[in-house]
Coordinates of C-alpha atoms in Angstrom, one line a residue:
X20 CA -31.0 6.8 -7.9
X21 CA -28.4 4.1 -7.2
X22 CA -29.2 1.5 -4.8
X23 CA -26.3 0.8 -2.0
X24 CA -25.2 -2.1 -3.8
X25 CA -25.4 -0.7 -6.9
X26 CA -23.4 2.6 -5.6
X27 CA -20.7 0.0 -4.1
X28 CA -20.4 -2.1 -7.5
X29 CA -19.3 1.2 -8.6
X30 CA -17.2 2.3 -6.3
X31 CA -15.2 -0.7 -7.0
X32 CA -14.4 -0.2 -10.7
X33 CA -13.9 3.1 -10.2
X34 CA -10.6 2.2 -7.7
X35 CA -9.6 0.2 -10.6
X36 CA -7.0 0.8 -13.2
X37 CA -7.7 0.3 -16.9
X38 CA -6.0 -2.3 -19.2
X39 CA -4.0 0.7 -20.5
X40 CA -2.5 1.6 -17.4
X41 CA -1.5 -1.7 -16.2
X42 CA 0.9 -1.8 -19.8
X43 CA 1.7 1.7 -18.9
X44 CA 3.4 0.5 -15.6
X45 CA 5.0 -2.7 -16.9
X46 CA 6.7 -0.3 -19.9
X47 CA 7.8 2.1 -17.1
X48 CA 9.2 -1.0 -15.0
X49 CA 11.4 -2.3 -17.7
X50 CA 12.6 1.3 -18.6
X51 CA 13.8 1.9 -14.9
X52 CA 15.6 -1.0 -14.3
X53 CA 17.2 -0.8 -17.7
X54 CA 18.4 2.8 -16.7
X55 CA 20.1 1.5 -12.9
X56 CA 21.4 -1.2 -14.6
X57 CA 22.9 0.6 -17.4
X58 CA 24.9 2.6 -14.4
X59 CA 25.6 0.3 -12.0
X60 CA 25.7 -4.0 -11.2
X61 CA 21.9 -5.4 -10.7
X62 CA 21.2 -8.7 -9.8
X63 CA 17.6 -9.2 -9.7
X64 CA 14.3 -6.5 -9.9
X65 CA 10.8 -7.2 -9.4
X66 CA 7.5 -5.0 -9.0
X67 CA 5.9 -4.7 -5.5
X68 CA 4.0 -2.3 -3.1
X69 CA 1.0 -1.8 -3.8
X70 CA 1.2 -2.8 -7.4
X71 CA 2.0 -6.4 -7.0
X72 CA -0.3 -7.1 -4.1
X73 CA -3.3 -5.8 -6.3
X74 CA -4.2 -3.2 -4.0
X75 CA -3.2 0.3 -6.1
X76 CA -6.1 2.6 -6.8
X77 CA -6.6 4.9 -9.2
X78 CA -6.4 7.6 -11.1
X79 CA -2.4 6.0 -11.6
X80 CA -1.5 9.9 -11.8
X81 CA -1.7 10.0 -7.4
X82 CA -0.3 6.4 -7.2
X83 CA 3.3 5.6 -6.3
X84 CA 4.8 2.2 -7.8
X85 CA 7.2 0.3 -6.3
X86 CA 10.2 -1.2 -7.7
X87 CA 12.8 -3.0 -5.9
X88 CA 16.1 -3.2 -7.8
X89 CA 18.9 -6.0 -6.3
X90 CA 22.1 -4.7 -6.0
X91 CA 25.7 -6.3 -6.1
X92 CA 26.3 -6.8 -2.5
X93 CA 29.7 -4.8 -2.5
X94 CA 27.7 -1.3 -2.8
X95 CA 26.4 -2.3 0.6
X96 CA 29.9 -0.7 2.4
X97 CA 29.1 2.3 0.9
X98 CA 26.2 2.5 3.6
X99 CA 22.3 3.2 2.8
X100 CA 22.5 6.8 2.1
X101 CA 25.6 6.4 -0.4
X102 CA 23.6 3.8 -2.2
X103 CA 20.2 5.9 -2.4
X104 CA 22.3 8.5 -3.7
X105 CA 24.3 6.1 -6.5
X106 CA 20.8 4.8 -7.3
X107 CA 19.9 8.5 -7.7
X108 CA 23.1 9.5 -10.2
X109 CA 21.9 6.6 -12.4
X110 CA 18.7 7.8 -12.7
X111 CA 19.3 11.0 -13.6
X112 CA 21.8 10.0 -16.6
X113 CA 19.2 8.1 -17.4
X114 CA 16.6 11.3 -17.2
X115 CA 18.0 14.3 -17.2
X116 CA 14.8 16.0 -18.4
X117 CA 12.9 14.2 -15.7
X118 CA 11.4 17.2 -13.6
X119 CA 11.9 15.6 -10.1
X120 CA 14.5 12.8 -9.2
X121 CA 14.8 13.0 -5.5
X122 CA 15.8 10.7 -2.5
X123 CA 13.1 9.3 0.1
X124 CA 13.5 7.2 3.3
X125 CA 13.8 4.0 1.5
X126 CA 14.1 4.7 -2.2
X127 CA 14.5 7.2 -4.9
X128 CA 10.9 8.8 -6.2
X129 CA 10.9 9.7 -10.0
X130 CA 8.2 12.2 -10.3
X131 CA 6.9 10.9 -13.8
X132 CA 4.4 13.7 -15.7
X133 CA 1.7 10.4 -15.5
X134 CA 2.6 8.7 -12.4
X135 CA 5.4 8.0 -9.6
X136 CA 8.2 5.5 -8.9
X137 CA 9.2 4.3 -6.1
X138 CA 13.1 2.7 -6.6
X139 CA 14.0 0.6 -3.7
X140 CA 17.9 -0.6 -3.8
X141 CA 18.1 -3.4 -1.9
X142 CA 20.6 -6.4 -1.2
X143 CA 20.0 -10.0 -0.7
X144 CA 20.5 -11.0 2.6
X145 CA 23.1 -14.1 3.1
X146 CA 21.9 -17.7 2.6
X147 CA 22.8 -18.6 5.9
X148 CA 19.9 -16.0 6.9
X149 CA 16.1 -16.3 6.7
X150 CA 15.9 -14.7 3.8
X151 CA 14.3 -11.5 2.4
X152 CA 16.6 -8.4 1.6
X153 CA 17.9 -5.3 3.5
X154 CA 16.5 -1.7 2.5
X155 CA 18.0 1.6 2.9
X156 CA 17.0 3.4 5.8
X157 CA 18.4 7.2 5.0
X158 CA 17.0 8.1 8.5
X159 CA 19.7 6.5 10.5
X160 CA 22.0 5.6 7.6
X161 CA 21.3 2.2 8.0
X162 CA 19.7 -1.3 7.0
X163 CA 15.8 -2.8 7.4
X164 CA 15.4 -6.5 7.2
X165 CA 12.0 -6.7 4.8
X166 CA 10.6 -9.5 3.0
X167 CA 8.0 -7.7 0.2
X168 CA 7.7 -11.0 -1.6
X169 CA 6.2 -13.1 1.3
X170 CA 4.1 -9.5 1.5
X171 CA 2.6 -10.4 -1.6
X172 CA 2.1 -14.1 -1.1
X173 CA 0.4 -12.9 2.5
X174 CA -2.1 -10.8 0.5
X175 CA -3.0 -13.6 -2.0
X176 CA -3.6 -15.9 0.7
X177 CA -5.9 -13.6 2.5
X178 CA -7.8 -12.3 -0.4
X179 CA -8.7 -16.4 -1.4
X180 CA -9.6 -16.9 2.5
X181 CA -12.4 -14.5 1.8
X182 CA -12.9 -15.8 -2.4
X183 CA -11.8 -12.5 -3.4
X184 CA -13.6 -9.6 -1.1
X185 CA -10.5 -8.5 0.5
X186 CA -8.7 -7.1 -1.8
X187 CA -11.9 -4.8 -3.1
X188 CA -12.3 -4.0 0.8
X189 CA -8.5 -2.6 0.9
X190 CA -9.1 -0.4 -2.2
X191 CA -12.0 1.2 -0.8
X192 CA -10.2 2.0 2.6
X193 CA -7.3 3.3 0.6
X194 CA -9.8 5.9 -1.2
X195 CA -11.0 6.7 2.2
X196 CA -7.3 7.6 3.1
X197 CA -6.6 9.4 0.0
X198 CA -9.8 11.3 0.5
X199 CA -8.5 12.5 4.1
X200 CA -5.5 13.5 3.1
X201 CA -3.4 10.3 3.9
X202 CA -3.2 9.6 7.3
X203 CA -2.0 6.2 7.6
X204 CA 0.8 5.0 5.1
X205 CA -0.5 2.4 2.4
X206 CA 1.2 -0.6 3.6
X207 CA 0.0 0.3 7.1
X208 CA -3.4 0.3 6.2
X209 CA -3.4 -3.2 4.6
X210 CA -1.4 -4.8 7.1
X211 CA -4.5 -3.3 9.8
X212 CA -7.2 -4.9 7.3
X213 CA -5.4 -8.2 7.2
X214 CA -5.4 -8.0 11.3
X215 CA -8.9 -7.4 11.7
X216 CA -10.3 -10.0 8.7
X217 CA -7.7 -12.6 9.5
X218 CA -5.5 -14.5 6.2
X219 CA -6.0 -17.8 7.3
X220 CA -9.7 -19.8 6.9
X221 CA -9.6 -21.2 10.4
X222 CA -9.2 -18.1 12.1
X223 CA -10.8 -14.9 10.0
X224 CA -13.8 -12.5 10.3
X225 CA -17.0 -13.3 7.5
X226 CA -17.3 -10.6 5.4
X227 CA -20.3 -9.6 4.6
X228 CA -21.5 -6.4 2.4
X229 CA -18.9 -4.2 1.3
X230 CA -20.3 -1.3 3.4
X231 CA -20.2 -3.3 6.4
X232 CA -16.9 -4.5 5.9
X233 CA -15.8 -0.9 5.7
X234 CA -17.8 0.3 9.0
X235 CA -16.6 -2.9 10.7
X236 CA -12.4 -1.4 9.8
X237 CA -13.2 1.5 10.9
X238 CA -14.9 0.3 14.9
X239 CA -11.8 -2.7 15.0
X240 CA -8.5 -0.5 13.7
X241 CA -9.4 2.2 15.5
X242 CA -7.5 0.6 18.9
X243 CA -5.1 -1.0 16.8
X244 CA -3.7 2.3 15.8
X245 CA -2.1 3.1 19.8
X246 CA -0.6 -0.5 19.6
X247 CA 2.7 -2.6 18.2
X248 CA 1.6 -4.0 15.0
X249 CA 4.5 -6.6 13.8
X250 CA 5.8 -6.7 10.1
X251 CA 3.8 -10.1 9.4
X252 CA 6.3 -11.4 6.8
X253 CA 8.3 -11.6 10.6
X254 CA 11.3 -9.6 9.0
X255 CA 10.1 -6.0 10.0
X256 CA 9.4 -3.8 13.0
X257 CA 6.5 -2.1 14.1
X258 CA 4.4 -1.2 11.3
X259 CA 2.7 1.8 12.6
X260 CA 5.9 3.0 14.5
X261 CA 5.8 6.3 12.1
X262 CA 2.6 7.6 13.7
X263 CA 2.7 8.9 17.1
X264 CA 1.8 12.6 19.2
X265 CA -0.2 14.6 16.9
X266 CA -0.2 12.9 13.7
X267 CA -1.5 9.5 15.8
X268 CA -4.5 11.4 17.3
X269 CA -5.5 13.2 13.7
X270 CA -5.2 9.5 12.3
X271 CA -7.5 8.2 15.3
X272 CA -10.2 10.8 14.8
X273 CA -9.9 11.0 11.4
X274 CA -11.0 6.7 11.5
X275 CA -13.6 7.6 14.2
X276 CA -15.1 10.0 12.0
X277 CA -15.4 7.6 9.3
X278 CA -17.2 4.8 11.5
X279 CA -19.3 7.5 12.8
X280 CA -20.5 8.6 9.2
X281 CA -20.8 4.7 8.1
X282 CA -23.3 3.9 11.1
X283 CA -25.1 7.1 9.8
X284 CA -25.4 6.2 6.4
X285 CA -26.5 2.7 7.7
X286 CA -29.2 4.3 9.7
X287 CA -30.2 6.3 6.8
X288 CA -30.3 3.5 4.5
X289 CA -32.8 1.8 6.6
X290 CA -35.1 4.9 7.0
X291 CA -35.1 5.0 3.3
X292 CA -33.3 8.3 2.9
X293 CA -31.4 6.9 -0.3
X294 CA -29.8 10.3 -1.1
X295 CA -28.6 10.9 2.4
X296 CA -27.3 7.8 2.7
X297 CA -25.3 8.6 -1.1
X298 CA -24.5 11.6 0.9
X299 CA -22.7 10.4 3.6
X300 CA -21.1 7.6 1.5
X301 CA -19.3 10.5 -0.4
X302 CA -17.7 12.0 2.9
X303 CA -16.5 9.1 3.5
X304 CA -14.8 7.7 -0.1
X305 CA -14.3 11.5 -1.6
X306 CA -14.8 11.6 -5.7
X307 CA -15.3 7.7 -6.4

C-alpha cells in the first residue's frame, strides 16, 4: 500500500499532460489562428488560460484551451457580440465538419473530438492606456479590460516564491473541482490559491506537504468565497462576481466538505489507518 507521500507523488503526474499532448495543443494553436486569420485581419495571437500558466490538468479530452486572437481594432464598432459572431463565421469555413462551433461569454468554444478551444477576440487597448486588451463580454454586449499576460507572469512569480510547489498545489485543487462537478471557475480558483499562499517572498504562507497545503485552501478560501476578490493583474473586476445565491452556498459547502474530509484523512493517517486515509483522499481528488 502507498504511503501518503508516495500516493501524492502520484497524484501529481497523474494531473500532468504527456509530451504528446503538449505538441497536440501547439499543432491545434497554429491551426486556429491560421483559420481566423485566413477570414478576417489579426494582429497578434498567443496561448493562455490555463495552458500558459502551467496549471491545465488532464486527461486534455475535459480541458479547455485558451487562445486569444488580436484583432484589427476597426471590428471593435461592430460591438462584442458582432465580433464573437465574425470570429464564429471564420471558424466554421474553416471547419465545417467540426461537430460544435458555438459562442460563449467571452470567446467561441470549438468542441474538438480530443479536446476544446477557447477563442478569445480581443483588441489592444490604446497606448495612451495601461495596457492589456479588451474582451468580449456577450452578456451586456460590451468590453472587459483584462491583462492575461501579466496573469501569467503573476503565476511564474508565485510558483518561484514557493521553488515550484504552487503550481503542483493548483493542479490538485483543480482535480478536486473537476471531481465536484466544477464549482468555482478555473481562473477563480487560482487567483484564491495565489491569495492565501501569497506571490511575493516577503509576504507568503510556507508550504509544507502537499496534503497540508490542500487542507490549509480549503479552511483559508472558504471566507474568501462571500468576499470581493480583485482581478490581480489590476485590469479586472471582481473575480468571483459569477457566484452568488445558490450556486455560492453549493460552492461554500462543497469546500467545507473537502477541509472536513482532509482533517479526517489527517487523523486517519496518524492512527495508522493507511487505507482509510487512501479512502478519504479519493473523495476528495475523484479518479487521480
Amino acid at each position: 500500500m502507498l504511503t501518503r507521500v508516495q500516493a501524492f507523488d502520484r497524484l501529481r503526474r497523474n494531473l500532468e499532460l504527456t509530451g504528446l499532448q503538449e505538441r497536440t495543443v501547439a499543432a491545434r494553436h497554429k491551426a486556429v489562428r491560421s483559420a481566423v486569420a485566413a477570414q478576417l485581419d489579426v494582429t497578434d495571437d498567443f496561448l493562455t488560460g490555463s495552458y500558459r500558466r502551467q496549471t491545465l490538468i488532464g486527461p486534455l479530452k475535459a480541458a479547455d484551451v485558451d487562445i486569444v486572437v488580436v484583432l484589427d481594432r476597426a471590428y471593435r464598432d461592430r460591438g462584442a457580440r458582432a465580433v464573437l459572431d465574425a470570429v464564429r463565421r471564420a471558424l466554421l469555413a474553416e471547419y465545417p465538419s467540426t461537430p460544435k462551433i458555438s459562442r460563449n461569454m467571452h470567446a467561441v468554444t470549438v468542441t474538438f473530438s480530443d479536446f476544446v478551444v477557447d477563442v478569445v477576440p480581443a483588441f489592444a487597448r490604446p497606448w495612451w492606456t495601461e495596457g492589456g486588451w479588451e474582451i468580449c463580454d456577450s452578456g451586456s454586449d460590451s468590453w472587459i479590460v483584462t491583462d492575461p499576460k501579466k496573469h501569467v507572469d503573476i503565476s511564474a512569480a508565485a510558483n518561484r516564491t514557493h521553488k515550484g510547489d504552487l503550481v503542483p498545489i493548483v493542479k490538485q485543487l483543480k482535480a478536486w473541482n473537476r471531481t465536484v462537478n466544477r464549482p468555482l471557475r478555473s481562473f477563480h480558483i487560482e487567483v484564491l490559491a495565489w491569495s492565501v499562499f501569497g506571490t511575493s517572498w516577503w509576504w507568503h504562507t510556507e508550504m509544507s506537504s502537499d496534503w497540508e497545503c490542500v487542507r490549509h485552501f480549503f479552511d483559508k478560501a472558504r471566507p474568501k468565497l462571500s468576499q470581493q476578490l480583485p482581478d490581480p493583474a489590476g485590469s479586472g473586476g471582481d473575480v468571483g462576481a459569477y457566484l452568488n445565491g445558490s450556486a455560492l452556498q453549493a460552492a461554500i459547502s462543497k469546500m467545507t466538505t473537502a477541509h472536513e474530509r482532509c482533517v479526517g484523512a489527517d487523523e486517519a493517517a496518524k492512527a495508522g489507518r493507511t487505507q482509510a486515509m487512501h479512502d478519504v483522499y479519493a473523495h476528495v481528488f475523484g479518479s487521480y
